[in-house]
Short mmCIF file of C-alpha atoms in Angstrom, two decimals:
data_model
loop_
_atom_site.label_atom_id
_atom_site.label_comp_id
_atom_site.label_asym_id
_atom_site.label_seq_id
_atom_site.Cartn_x
_atom_site.Cartn_y
_atom_site.Cartn_z
CA MET V 109 87.76 32.11 150.68
CA PRO V 110 84.72 34.00 149.03
CA PHE V 111 84.96 35.67 152.56
CA LEU V 112 88.65 36.59 152.64
CA ARG V 113 87.46 37.94 149.35
CA SER V 114 85.10 40.57 149.90
CA LEU V 115 86.99 41.29 153.60
CA THR V 116 90.24 41.82 151.59
CA LEU V 117 88.44 44.28 148.84
CA ALA V 118 87.28 45.68 151.82
CA LEU V 119 89.85 47.30 153.56
CA ILE V 120 91.77 47.90 150.39
CA ALA V 121 88.93 50.82 149.91
CA LEU V 122 88.85 51.52 153.85
CA ALA V 123 92.60 52.57 152.57
CA LEU V 124 92.25 53.95 149.54
CA LEU V 125 88.70 56.42 151.32
CA ALA V 126 91.36 57.26 153.73
CA THR V 127 94.07 58.25 151.67
CA SER V 128 91.78 60.26 149.55
CA TRP V 129 90.88 61.62 152.12
CA LEU V 130 94.01 62.28 153.71
CA ALA V 131 95.11 63.78 150.09
CA TRP V 132 92.43 66.28 150.57
CA ARG V 133 92.43 67.24 153.60
CA ASP V 134 95.95 68.44 153.15
CA ASP V 135 94.81 70.19 149.99
CA ARG V 136 92.56 71.98 151.87
CA ARG V 137 94.85 73.28 154.48
CA ALA V 138 97.18 73.88 151.20
CA ARG V 139 94.76 76.00 149.53
CA ALA V 140 94.64 77.72 153.10
CA PRO V 141 97.68 80.21 152.79
CA LEU V 142 96.19 80.94 149.19
CA ASP V 143 92.74 81.63 150.45
CA GLU V 144 93.36 84.13 152.89
CA PHE V 145 96.29 85.64 150.60
CA VAL V 146 93.36 86.24 148.31
CA THR V 147 91.12 87.92 151.33
CA ARG V 148 94.03 90.38 152.01
CA TYR V 149 94.94 91.85 149.49
CA GLU V 150 90.87 92.48 148.53
CA LEU V 151 91.43 90.00 145.09
CA ASP V 152 88.46 88.72 144.99
CA VAL V 153 87.21 92.69 144.37
CA ARG V 154 90.64 92.62 142.24
CA ARG V 155 90.71 90.25 139.43
CA PRO V 156 87.73 88.51 140.55
CA SER V 157 87.96 86.34 137.17
CA ASP V 158 91.51 85.64 138.64
CA VAL V 159 90.36 84.58 141.28
CA ALA V 160 87.73 82.08 140.19
CA MET V 161 91.18 80.48 137.95
CA LEU V 162 92.63 79.89 140.90
CA ARG V 163 89.52 77.82 143.48
CA LEU V 164 89.88 75.20 139.64
CA GLN V 165 93.29 74.90 139.97
CA PRO V 166 93.49 71.09 141.07
CA GLN V 167 96.49 71.48 143.46
CA ALA V 168 97.20 73.76 145.88
CA ASP V 169 100.98 74.72 144.82
CA LEU V 170 99.58 75.34 141.43
CA GLY V 171 97.17 77.79 142.78
CA ALA V 172 100.95 79.70 143.77
CA VAL V 173 101.22 80.17 140.27
CA ILE V 174 98.11 82.71 139.16
CA VAL V 175 99.07 84.34 143.56
CA ALA V 176 102.30 84.95 141.64
CA THR V 177 100.49 86.51 138.28
CA MET V 178 98.02 88.07 139.99
CA THR V 179 101.26 89.73 141.86
CA LEU V 180 103.63 90.64 138.72
CA GLU V 181 100.69 91.87 136.82
CA ASP V 182 100.29 94.28 140.46
CA VAL V 183 103.19 95.50 139.77
CA TYR V 184 103.61 95.66 136.45
CA GLY V 185 100.29 96.05 135.24
CA SER V 186 97.70 98.39 134.52
CA VAL V 187 94.12 99.58 135.58
CA ARG V 188 91.35 102.16 134.37
CA LEU V 189 90.07 103.07 137.54
CA HIS V 190 87.19 104.88 135.34
CA ASP V 191 86.43 101.89 133.57
CA LEU V 192 85.42 100.47 138.21
CA ASP V 193 82.72 100.70 140.61
CA ALA V 194 83.71 102.69 143.59
CA ALA V 195 83.53 99.03 145.59
CA ALA V 196 86.72 97.96 143.36
CA ARG V 197 88.64 101.39 142.48
CA ASN V 198 88.08 102.17 146.13
CA ALA V 199 89.92 98.47 147.24
CA TRP V 200 92.60 99.12 143.82
CA ILE V 201 93.84 102.63 145.12
CA ARG V 202 94.23 101.07 149.39
CA SER V 203 96.16 98.35 146.85
CA VAL V 204 98.48 100.83 146.41
CA SER V 205 100.16 100.78 150.17
CA SER V 206 100.31 97.08 150.87
CA THR V 207 102.30 95.83 146.91
CA ASP V 208 105.38 95.04 148.87
CA ALA V 209 104.08 92.74 151.36
CA ARG V 210 101.51 91.24 148.69
CA ILE V 211 105.20 90.38 146.59
CA GLY V 212 106.56 88.68 150.10
CA ASP V 213 103.41 87.03 150.76
CA ALA V 214 103.54 85.55 147.21
CA ILE V 215 107.30 84.97 147.59
CA ASP V 216 106.15 82.42 150.71
CA CYS V 217 102.92 81.26 148.48
CA GLU V 218 105.52 79.94 145.95
CA LEU V 219 107.82 78.99 148.28
CA ASP V 220 105.02 76.23 150.15
CA ALA V 221 104.52 75.63 146.13
CA ILE V 222 108.95 74.46 145.78
CA ALA V 223 108.69 72.54 148.88
CA ARG V 224 105.34 70.13 147.40
CA ARG V 225 106.00 69.85 144.39
CA PRO V 226 109.93 69.98 143.69
CA GLY V 227 111.98 69.96 140.56
CA TRP V 228 108.87 72.26 138.57
CA ALA V 229 110.21 74.94 137.02
CA PHE V 230 107.29 77.18 135.89
CA HIS V 231 107.79 77.59 140.42
CA GLU V 232 111.76 78.49 140.33
CA SER V 233 110.41 80.63 136.71
CA MET V 234 107.96 83.13 139.39
CA LEU V 235 110.21 82.68 142.37
CA ALA V 236 112.87 84.07 140.88
CA GLN V 237 110.13 87.31 139.18
CA LEU V 238 108.98 87.47 142.57
CA ALA V 239 112.63 87.36 143.80
CA TYR V 240 113.54 90.43 141.61
CA THR V 241 110.48 92.52 141.41
CA MET V 242 110.98 92.96 145.47
CA SER V 243 114.74 93.77 145.51
CA ARG V 244 113.95 96.49 142.09
CA ARG V 245 111.27 97.89 144.77
CA GLU V 246 113.81 98.76 146.36
CA SER V 247 116.46 100.11 145.18
CA PRO V 248 119.64 99.74 142.47
CA ASP V 249 121.87 98.56 145.38
CA ALA V 250 118.98 95.94 146.88
CA VAL V 251 118.82 94.43 142.96
CA VAL V 252 122.85 93.81 142.89
CA ARG V 253 122.81 92.70 146.86
CA ASP V 254 119.95 90.12 145.95
CA ALA V 255 121.43 89.01 142.68
CA LYS V 256 122.01 85.07 144.63
CA ARG V 257 117.79 84.81 145.18
CA TRP V 258 116.33 85.94 141.98
CA GLU V 259 119.74 84.18 139.54
CA THR V 260 119.57 81.37 141.36
CA ALA V 261 116.01 80.44 140.62
CA SER V 262 116.19 81.64 137.20
CA MET V 263 119.14 78.92 136.61
CA ALA V 264 117.31 76.55 138.06
CA ALA V 265 114.48 77.24 136.23
CA ILE V 266 115.76 77.37 132.88
CA ALA V 267 117.97 73.92 133.89
CA LEU V 268 114.18 72.25 134.59
CA ALA V 269 113.04 73.41 131.10
CA PRO V 270 115.25 73.65 129.13
CA GLY V 271 112.62 74.86 126.08
CA ASN V 272 110.99 77.35 128.52
CA LEU V 273 112.17 80.23 126.20
CA ALA V 274 109.74 82.40 128.63
CA ALA V 275 112.07 81.70 131.89
CA ARG V 276 115.94 82.69 129.65
CA ALA V 277 113.64 85.58 128.52
CA PHE V 278 113.58 87.35 132.11
CA LEU V 279 117.47 86.14 133.56
CA GLY V 280 118.32 88.01 129.88
CA GLY V 281 115.77 91.50 130.75
CA VAL V 282 116.66 91.68 134.48
CA CYS V 283 120.94 91.00 132.65
CA LEU V 284 120.44 94.41 130.69
CA GLU V 285 118.43 96.28 133.42
CA THR V 286 121.61 95.03 135.59
CA TRP V 287 124.32 95.81 132.44
CA ASP V 288 127.94 96.73 133.75
CA ARG V 289 126.09 96.78 137.74
CA VAL V 290 125.85 92.61 138.74
CA SER V 291 128.05 90.14 137.78
CA LEU V 292 126.55 86.73 136.83
CA ARG V 293 127.60 83.19 136.88
CA THR V 294 126.78 83.13 133.80
CA PRO V 295 128.71 85.62 131.19
CA ARG V 296 125.85 88.53 130.43
CA LEU V 297 126.93 87.84 126.86
CA GLU V 298 125.70 84.49 127.01
CA VAL V 299 122.39 84.85 129.18
CA VAL V 300 121.37 87.58 126.56
CA ARG V 301 122.04 84.64 123.74
CA ALA V 302 119.73 81.79 125.07
CA ALA V 303 116.76 85.36 125.78
CA LEU V 304 117.01 86.48 122.08
CA ARG V 305 116.08 82.65 121.22
CA SER V 306 112.27 84.53 122.99
CA ASP V 307 110.69 86.46 120.54
CA ALA V 308 108.77 88.03 122.59
CA PHE V 309 112.56 89.49 124.01
CA VAL V 310 113.42 89.89 120.27
CA GLU V 311 111.20 92.48 120.29
CA ARG V 312 110.43 94.06 123.58
CA SER V 313 114.74 93.90 124.00
CA TRP V 314 116.06 94.33 120.59
CA SER V 315 116.98 98.44 121.39
CA ALA V 316 118.54 97.41 124.51
CA VAL V 317 120.71 94.59 123.75
CA ALA V 318 122.00 96.39 120.80
CA ALA V 319 122.72 99.33 122.27
CA LEU V 320 124.26 97.61 125.14
CA ALA V 321 126.31 95.20 123.08
CA GLY V 322 126.72 96.94 120.25
CA ARG V 323 124.65 96.49 117.21
CA ASP V 324 127.46 93.68 115.20
CA ALA V 325 127.99 91.35 118.22
CA ALA V 326 124.25 91.78 118.76
CA ILE V 327 123.37 90.34 115.17
CA GLU V 328 126.13 87.42 116.34
CA LEU V 329 124.03 86.14 119.37
CA LEU V 330 120.77 85.56 117.20
CA PRO V 331 120.05 82.54 116.80
CA ASP V 332 119.31 81.10 113.13
CA ASP V 333 115.26 81.06 113.81
CA VAL V 334 113.32 82.31 110.76
CA GLU V 335 110.66 84.83 113.27
CA VAL V 336 113.48 85.67 115.68
CA LEU V 337 115.69 87.50 112.30
CA ARG V 338 112.10 88.58 110.78
CA LEU V 339 111.75 90.72 113.79
CA ALA V 340 115.21 91.78 114.79
CA LEU V 341 114.77 93.04 110.32
CA ALA V 342 111.42 94.83 111.32
CA ARG V 343 113.33 96.82 114.43
CA GLU V 344 115.71 97.85 112.92
CA ALA V 345 114.19 98.57 109.53
CA ARG V 346 111.92 101.29 112.52
CA GLU V 347 115.70 102.21 113.71
CA GLY V 348 116.85 103.22 110.22
CA ASP V 349 120.42 101.41 110.95
CA VAL V 350 120.35 100.20 106.99
CA GLY V 351 123.86 98.38 107.24
CA ALA V 352 122.38 96.05 110.47
CA ALA V 353 119.19 95.77 108.62
CA GLY V 354 121.40 94.53 105.49
CA LYS V 355 122.82 92.19 107.17
CA LEU V 356 119.96 90.99 108.95
CA ARG V 357 118.72 90.80 105.61
CA THR V 358 121.47 88.87 104.90
CA ARG V 359 121.00 86.41 107.86
CA LEU V 360 117.64 85.88 107.60
CA ASP V 361 117.16 84.95 104.07
CA ALA V 362 119.92 82.18 104.92
CA SER V 363 117.70 80.99 107.36
CA ILE V 364 114.91 80.62 105.17
CA ARG V 365 116.41 78.83 102.93
CA ASN V 366 117.92 76.77 105.74
CA ALA V 367 114.75 75.76 106.83
CA ARG V 368 112.92 75.64 103.33
CA LEU V 369 115.24 73.15 102.53
CA ARG V 370 115.00 70.86 105.56
CA GLY V 371 111.21 71.05 105.21
CA LEU V 372 111.44 69.46 102.01
CA ALA V 373 114.30 67.03 102.92
CA ARG V 374 111.84 65.69 105.18
CA LEU V 375 109.02 65.60 102.89
CA GLU V 376 110.97 63.90 99.92
CA LEU V 377 111.84 61.18 102.79
CA LEU V 378 108.62 60.82 103.78
CA ALA V 379 107.87 60.35 100.12
CA ARG V 380 110.46 57.71 99.30
CA ARG V 381 109.37 55.17 102.16
CA GLY V 382 105.97 56.35 100.91
CA ASP V 383 104.16 57.65 104.09
CA ARG V 384 101.18 58.89 102.12
CA MET V 385 99.59 59.67 105.28
CA GLY V 386 102.75 61.49 107.13
CA LEU V 387 102.57 63.98 103.46
CA GLU V 388 98.82 65.02 104.09
CA GLN V 389 100.34 65.68 107.60
CA GLU V 390 103.43 67.43 107.26
CA ILE V 391 103.08 69.07 103.32
CA PRO V 392 100.09 71.84 104.33
CA ALA V 393 102.05 72.34 107.98
CA TRP V 394 105.19 73.28 105.51
CA LEU V 395 102.95 75.53 103.01
CA ALA V 396 101.96 76.95 107.05
CA ALA V 397 105.04 77.28 107.69
CA ASN V 398 106.42 79.00 104.36
CA ARG V 399 106.44 82.19 102.28
CA LEU V 400 106.07 80.81 98.78
CA GLY V 401 107.20 83.94 96.70
CA GLU V 402 109.88 84.97 99.81
CA ILE V 403 113.07 83.53 98.45
CA ASP V 404 111.11 83.55 94.67
CA THR V 405 115.36 83.10 92.61
CA ILE V 406 115.27 80.91 89.59
CA GLU V 407 115.91 77.70 92.41
CA GLY V 408 113.20 78.89 94.90
CA ARG V 409 110.70 78.45 92.12
CA ARG V 410 111.67 74.44 91.92
CA GLU V 411 111.86 74.37 95.27
CA VAL V 412 108.05 75.21 95.51
CA SER V 413 107.56 72.85 92.65
CA ARG V 414 108.74 70.10 94.27
CA VAL V 415 107.17 70.14 97.13
CA ALA V 416 103.75 70.19 94.20
CA ALA V 417 105.43 67.11 93.01
CA LEU V 418 105.72 65.41 96.32
CA VAL V 419 100.88 66.71 97.20
CA PRO V 420 99.62 62.47 97.09
CA PRO V 421 96.18 61.54 95.83
CA MET V 422 94.06 63.51 98.99
CA ARG V 423 90.74 64.49 99.76
CA ARG V 424 89.58 66.83 97.60
CA GLY V 425 89.97 70.29 98.66
CA GLN V 426 87.52 73.63 98.53
CA TRP V 427 89.18 76.44 96.20
CA PRO V 428 90.73 78.87 97.94
CA ALA V 429 90.79 77.86 100.85
CA ASP V 430 92.70 74.54 101.35
CA PRO V 431 96.38 75.25 101.16
CA ARG V 432 97.03 73.44 98.04
CA ALA V 433 95.14 76.21 96.25
CA ARG V 434 97.39 79.14 97.10
CA LEU V 435 100.74 76.40 96.31
CA LEU V 436 98.40 76.04 92.73
CA ALA V 437 97.70 79.49 91.93
CA HIS V 438 101.74 80.62 93.64
CA LEU V 439 102.56 78.79 90.62
CA LEU V 440 100.68 79.60 87.76
CA SER V 441 101.46 83.49 88.62
CA GLY V 442 104.02 83.64 85.96
CA ARG V 443 106.33 80.48 87.54
CA GLU V 444 105.12 77.17 85.68
CA ARG V 445 108.49 76.94 83.28
CA GLU V 446 110.06 76.18 86.54
CA ALA V 447 107.13 73.93 87.75
CA ASP V 448 106.43 70.67 86.70
CA GLY V 449 103.24 71.17 84.49
CA GLU V 450 101.95 67.33 85.79
CA SER V 451 101.24 68.89 89.04
CA LEU V 452 99.89 71.78 88.64
CA THR V 453 97.34 69.39 86.59
CA ARG V 454 97.35 67.41 89.72
CA LEU V 455 96.13 69.90 91.84
CA ALA V 456 94.08 71.59 90.38
CA ALA V 457 92.60 67.88 89.93
CA SER V 458 92.00 67.88 93.97
CA LEU V 459 90.49 70.87 94.43
CA SER V 460 86.47 71.57 93.79
CA SER V 461 85.08 75.12 92.90
CA VAL V 462 88.76 75.94 91.06
CA PRO V 463 88.23 78.84 88.12
CA GLY V 464 87.81 77.74 85.08
CA PRO V 465 90.18 79.61 83.27
CA ILE V 466 92.82 78.10 86.27
CA GLU V 467 91.81 74.87 85.46
CA ALA V 468 92.52 75.11 81.99
CA LYS V 469 95.49 76.52 82.22
CA ALA V 470 96.92 73.57 84.69
CA LEU V 471 95.55 71.25 82.15
CA ALA V 472 97.57 73.16 79.93
CA ALA V 473 100.93 73.55 82.30
CA GLY V 474 100.44 69.32 82.02
CA GLY V 475 100.15 68.31 78.60
CA GLU V 476 96.88 68.55 78.14
CA PRO V 477 95.18 71.41 75.85
CA PHE V 478 92.53 69.36 74.21
CA ALA V 479 91.18 69.22 78.02
CA ALA V 480 91.52 72.52 78.56
CA ARG V 481 90.35 73.01 75.74
CA GLU V 482 86.72 72.09 76.49
CA LEU V 483 86.28 74.04 79.29
CA LEU V 484 86.93 76.54 77.30
CA LEU V 485 84.66 76.24 74.83
CA ALA V 486 81.90 75.05 77.75
CA SER V 487 82.55 78.11 79.22
CA PRO V 488 79.95 80.83 79.78
CA THR V 489 82.41 83.32 80.28
CA ARG V 490 84.17 82.73 76.94
CA GLY V 491 85.58 85.56 75.22
CA SER V 492 86.30 86.90 78.16
CA PHE V 493 89.03 89.28 79.69
CA GLU V 494 89.99 86.31 81.96
CA TRP V 495 90.74 83.61 79.85
CA THR V 496 93.38 85.95 77.85
CA PRO V 497 96.27 83.80 80.21
CA ALA V 498 94.58 80.36 79.64
CA VAL V 499 93.78 81.03 75.75
CA VAL V 500 98.03 81.75 75.30
CA ALA V 501 98.74 79.17 77.91
CA ILE V 502 96.32 76.15 75.62
CA ALA V 503 98.30 77.41 72.65
CA ARG V 504 101.65 77.31 73.32
CA SER V 505 100.80 73.63 74.99
CA PHE V 506 99.58 73.19 70.63
CA VAL V 507 102.95 74.42 69.98
CA GLU V 508 105.09 72.23 71.75
CA ARG V 509 103.08 69.40 70.42
CA GLY V 510 104.39 71.31 66.71
CA ASP V 511 100.22 71.81 66.56
CA THR V 512 100.25 75.03 65.21
CA ALA V 513 97.10 74.83 63.56
CA ARG V 514 95.13 74.12 66.45
CA ALA V 515 97.42 76.94 68.29
CA ARG V 516 96.12 79.43 65.79
CA SER V 517 92.24 78.59 65.78
CA ILE V 518 92.54 78.69 69.40
CA LEU V 519 94.04 81.73 69.57
CA GLU V 520 90.21 83.04 68.08
CA GLU V 521 88.71 83.13 71.34
CA LEU V 522 90.54 85.75 72.17
CA ALA V 523 89.74 89.31 73.75
CA PRO V 524 89.77 91.21 69.93
CA ALA V 525 91.03 93.65 73.43
CA ALA V 526 94.00 91.71 74.14
CA ARG V 527 94.99 90.19 70.98
CA ASP V 528 97.97 92.76 71.63
CA GLU V 529 98.74 92.45 74.94
CA CYS V 530 102.17 91.13 75.35
CA ASP V 531 101.36 87.50 76.10
CA ALA V 532 99.12 87.46 73.50
CA LEU V 533 101.40 88.62 70.98
CA LEU V 534 104.43 86.04 71.80
CA ALA V 535 101.50 83.56 71.84
CA LEU V 536 100.97 84.74 67.70
CA ARG V 537 104.32 84.49 66.29
CA ASP V 538 104.89 81.87 68.09
CA ALA V 539 101.87 80.20 66.98
CA ALA V 540 101.93 81.66 62.94
CA GLU V 541 103.35 80.08 59.96
CA ALA V 542 107.09 81.40 59.13
CA PRO V 543 106.62 83.57 56.93
CA ASP V 544 104.12 85.67 59.34
CA ARG V 545 105.63 85.97 61.69
CA ALA V 546 107.71 88.48 60.19
CA LEU V 547 104.48 90.62 60.89
CA PHE V 548 104.39 90.26 64.68
CA GLU V 549 107.55 91.44 65.41
CA GLY V 550 106.79 95.03 65.08
CA ARG V 551 103.62 95.02 67.39
CA ILE V 552 106.20 92.95 69.59
CA ALA V 553 108.92 96.12 69.71
CA ALA V 554 106.31 98.05 70.79
CA ALA V 555 104.56 96.12 73.23
CA ALA V 556 108.38 95.05 74.99
CA PRO V 557 110.06 99.05 74.28
CA ARG V 558 113.40 98.24 76.32
CA ALA V 559 113.72 102.02 77.54
CA LEU V 560 111.11 102.19 80.11
CA PRO V 561 110.71 106.72 81.27
CA ALA V 562 110.37 107.19 85.10
CA SER V 563 107.12 108.02 84.88
CA ALA V 564 106.51 103.87 83.92
CA TRP V 565 107.02 103.02 87.72
CA SER V 566 103.78 103.01 89.99
CA ASN V 567 103.49 104.78 93.01
CA SER V 568 103.78 101.65 94.75
CA GLY V 569 107.49 100.60 92.96
CA SER V 570 105.73 98.58 90.08
CA LEU V 571 106.40 98.55 86.63
CA ALA V 572 105.50 96.20 83.52
CA LEU V 573 107.49 94.49 81.35
CA CYS V 574 107.48 92.42 78.21
CA VAL V 575 109.52 90.00 78.10
CA ASP V 576 110.40 88.36 74.70
CA PRO V 577 112.84 84.98 75.81
CA THR V 578 113.94 84.62 72.21
CA THR V 579 115.54 87.54 72.56
CA MET V 580 116.29 88.72 75.95
CA SER V 581 116.79 85.06 77.90
CA ARG V 582 120.15 86.44 78.94
CA ALA V 583 119.33 90.54 79.78
CA ARG V 584 119.11 92.81 82.64
CA LEU V 585 117.20 95.13 83.44
CA SER V 586 119.47 98.21 84.66
CA ILE V 587 117.40 100.99 86.80
CA ALA V 588 118.80 104.54 87.77
CA LEU V 589 118.46 105.26 90.89
CA ASP V 590 118.54 107.31 93.48
CA ALA V 591 119.02 107.29 97.14
CA PRO V 592 120.12 110.92 99.00
CA GLU V 593 120.48 108.11 102.80
CA PRO V 594 121.45 104.43 102.95
CA ALA V 595 118.52 101.58 102.35
CA LEU V 596 117.90 98.71 101.85
CA LEU V 597 115.77 97.83 99.25
CA SER V 598 114.63 94.32 98.19
CA TRP V 599 113.32 93.42 94.97
CA GLY V 600 111.57 90.22 93.06
CA TRP V 601 108.67 89.93 90.31
CA GLN V 602 104.77 88.63 90.12
CA GLY V 603 104.76 89.60 93.86
CA GLY V 604 107.68 87.85 95.14
CA ARG V 605 111.04 88.54 96.54
CA ALA V 606 114.43 87.45 94.61
CA GLY V 607 116.91 89.84 96.15
CA SER V 608 117.66 92.83 98.47
CA VAL V 609 120.76 95.49 98.04
CA VAL V 610 121.56 98.04 99.76
CA VAL V 611 122.11 101.38 98.27
CA ARG V 612 123.30 105.16 98.58
CA ASP V 613 124.10 108.04 96.15
CA ARG V 614 123.16 107.42 91.94
CA VAL V 615 123.93 103.56 91.37
CA THR V 616 122.28 101.67 89.06
CA LEU V 617 120.36 98.15 90.05
CA ASN V 618 121.44 95.75 87.52
CA ILE V 619 118.34 92.70 87.81
CA PRO V 620 118.88 89.78 85.25
CA LEU V 621 115.82 88.66 82.79
CA ALA V 622 117.11 85.10 82.48
CA GLY V 623 113.34 82.20 83.31
CA LEU V 624 110.95 85.25 82.24
CA GLU V 625 108.91 85.38 79.73
CA GLY V 626 105.93 87.45 78.74
CA ARG V 627 104.00 90.81 80.61
CA VAL V 628 105.72 90.41 84.20
CA ILE V 629 105.88 93.22 86.95
CA LEU V 630 108.70 93.70 88.91
CA ASN V 631 108.01 95.36 92.45
CA VAL V 632 110.93 96.83 94.44
CA HIS V 633 110.42 97.59 97.55
CA ARG V 634 112.27 99.85 100.27
CA GLU V 635 112.94 97.98 103.73
CA ALA V 636 114.92 100.15 105.09
CA GLY V 637 116.47 103.67 105.37
CA GLY V 638 115.47 106.39 103.48
CA PRO V 639 113.81 107.39 100.44
CA VAL V 640 115.23 106.20 96.83
CA GLU V 641 114.10 107.51 92.93
CA LEU V 642 112.88 105.32 91.21
CA GLY V 643 114.45 106.56 87.28
CA ALA V 644 114.55 105.04 83.91
CA ALA V 645 115.21 101.39 83.27
CA THR V 646 116.65 100.25 79.75
CA ILE V 647 117.14 96.59 78.98
CA GLN V 648 120.84 95.09 77.99
#
């Protein structure tokens, strides 16, 4: 029995050895055409790094993709001859006369590869590009004549790998080049619609799509994809079509909002399930995928605050590199009214090296003014301007507790020059004894004028306001604009973006002040169109 077992194992080993040797021999034979291709077209001289990659491929058919890629780069790419040595320069010059033959041989290599690995989308995709390139080099009539060759291969690549956007982008580009000359089996608008899912296609071909299909139709073809819509908007902004840019901005905002809400719903589902590990992975991903100030309305701020409330106890991160630091800084930048204070305190506690004023402000927002006060009193920079926002926040927290005496005491820590600033004056008034509050009203009125001249705007389109929530919560800011040409404007507070509008001629932009308090900065940015003159502003 031991002898038979040993004999059986030996026979199995010999069979496996023979199988491996046959597979190796077959692979070596399949590589021979690739090696001949490299030698014939001097690719080892012209593209040595690509040839090295070719020889590292584990299977011969994968090398055919490298061959096809080099061939296409020869046709559509460029080379700086004066940067090459004499041998490489002469090889490149000789290669010009063999381009058509090289494309034909590359097609043969891809056909062999498809036979060896049928059903692999990348081989079909490369075959389609090579076939189209060969016809395109021959003549426009050849492109029409051979349409079935490159279309069949393209559709096969798309069917085999529906998520391969490169194949869709290639067919979409060909469709644009042959717009009124070739009838495809798939309606051309559907081909373009599929291609517009590719960021690269939008960046490269949006102008052609808009010109051939019409801008309104082109916008309708775009998917509800944030990055694709963002690219299309950037292209329209460069080309100056304000109407199209306005429509794209509306679609982009809706897409951003939907994507944010889907991500937020996913986070809340993980929280309901108690999936702490899932939250630790998904929350940084949500923060990376979303620009926190992009939909900076009251509702948008509340959505960001909901994310902050879902952050589970995690490993401590480092300020300011950790994504939680960006979230905390965003919410503490004049957005505390929509934020959950306890969430801000937890975020600050989860980070190391948080600056003292920021940590104190987070503690005050979370209802811990005594802890915030201790941080202030222990700080070597106590009494400096950097502590002004934190001192005001601590005082407000004491006022909310009804402890106006401690609020007045903490406000004594303000830098003397900061006591006439907007936020400080509002806090001093709210903390003052009832008979003394009237003393601050005149100073607040001087710091919070309701009429601002055009000269109050900065060169970058920023306007500083002092908003008293007791008298301005239902007010609006009216801005006189002069736009000789149509323009798309975006506006927002504290570096965020809360809305957009298309303007022309002399118009008034009305912006509500609800949800604002203290010193705030309005930013007005022109996204597309001609210059806009920002005029006087009035709080009504």
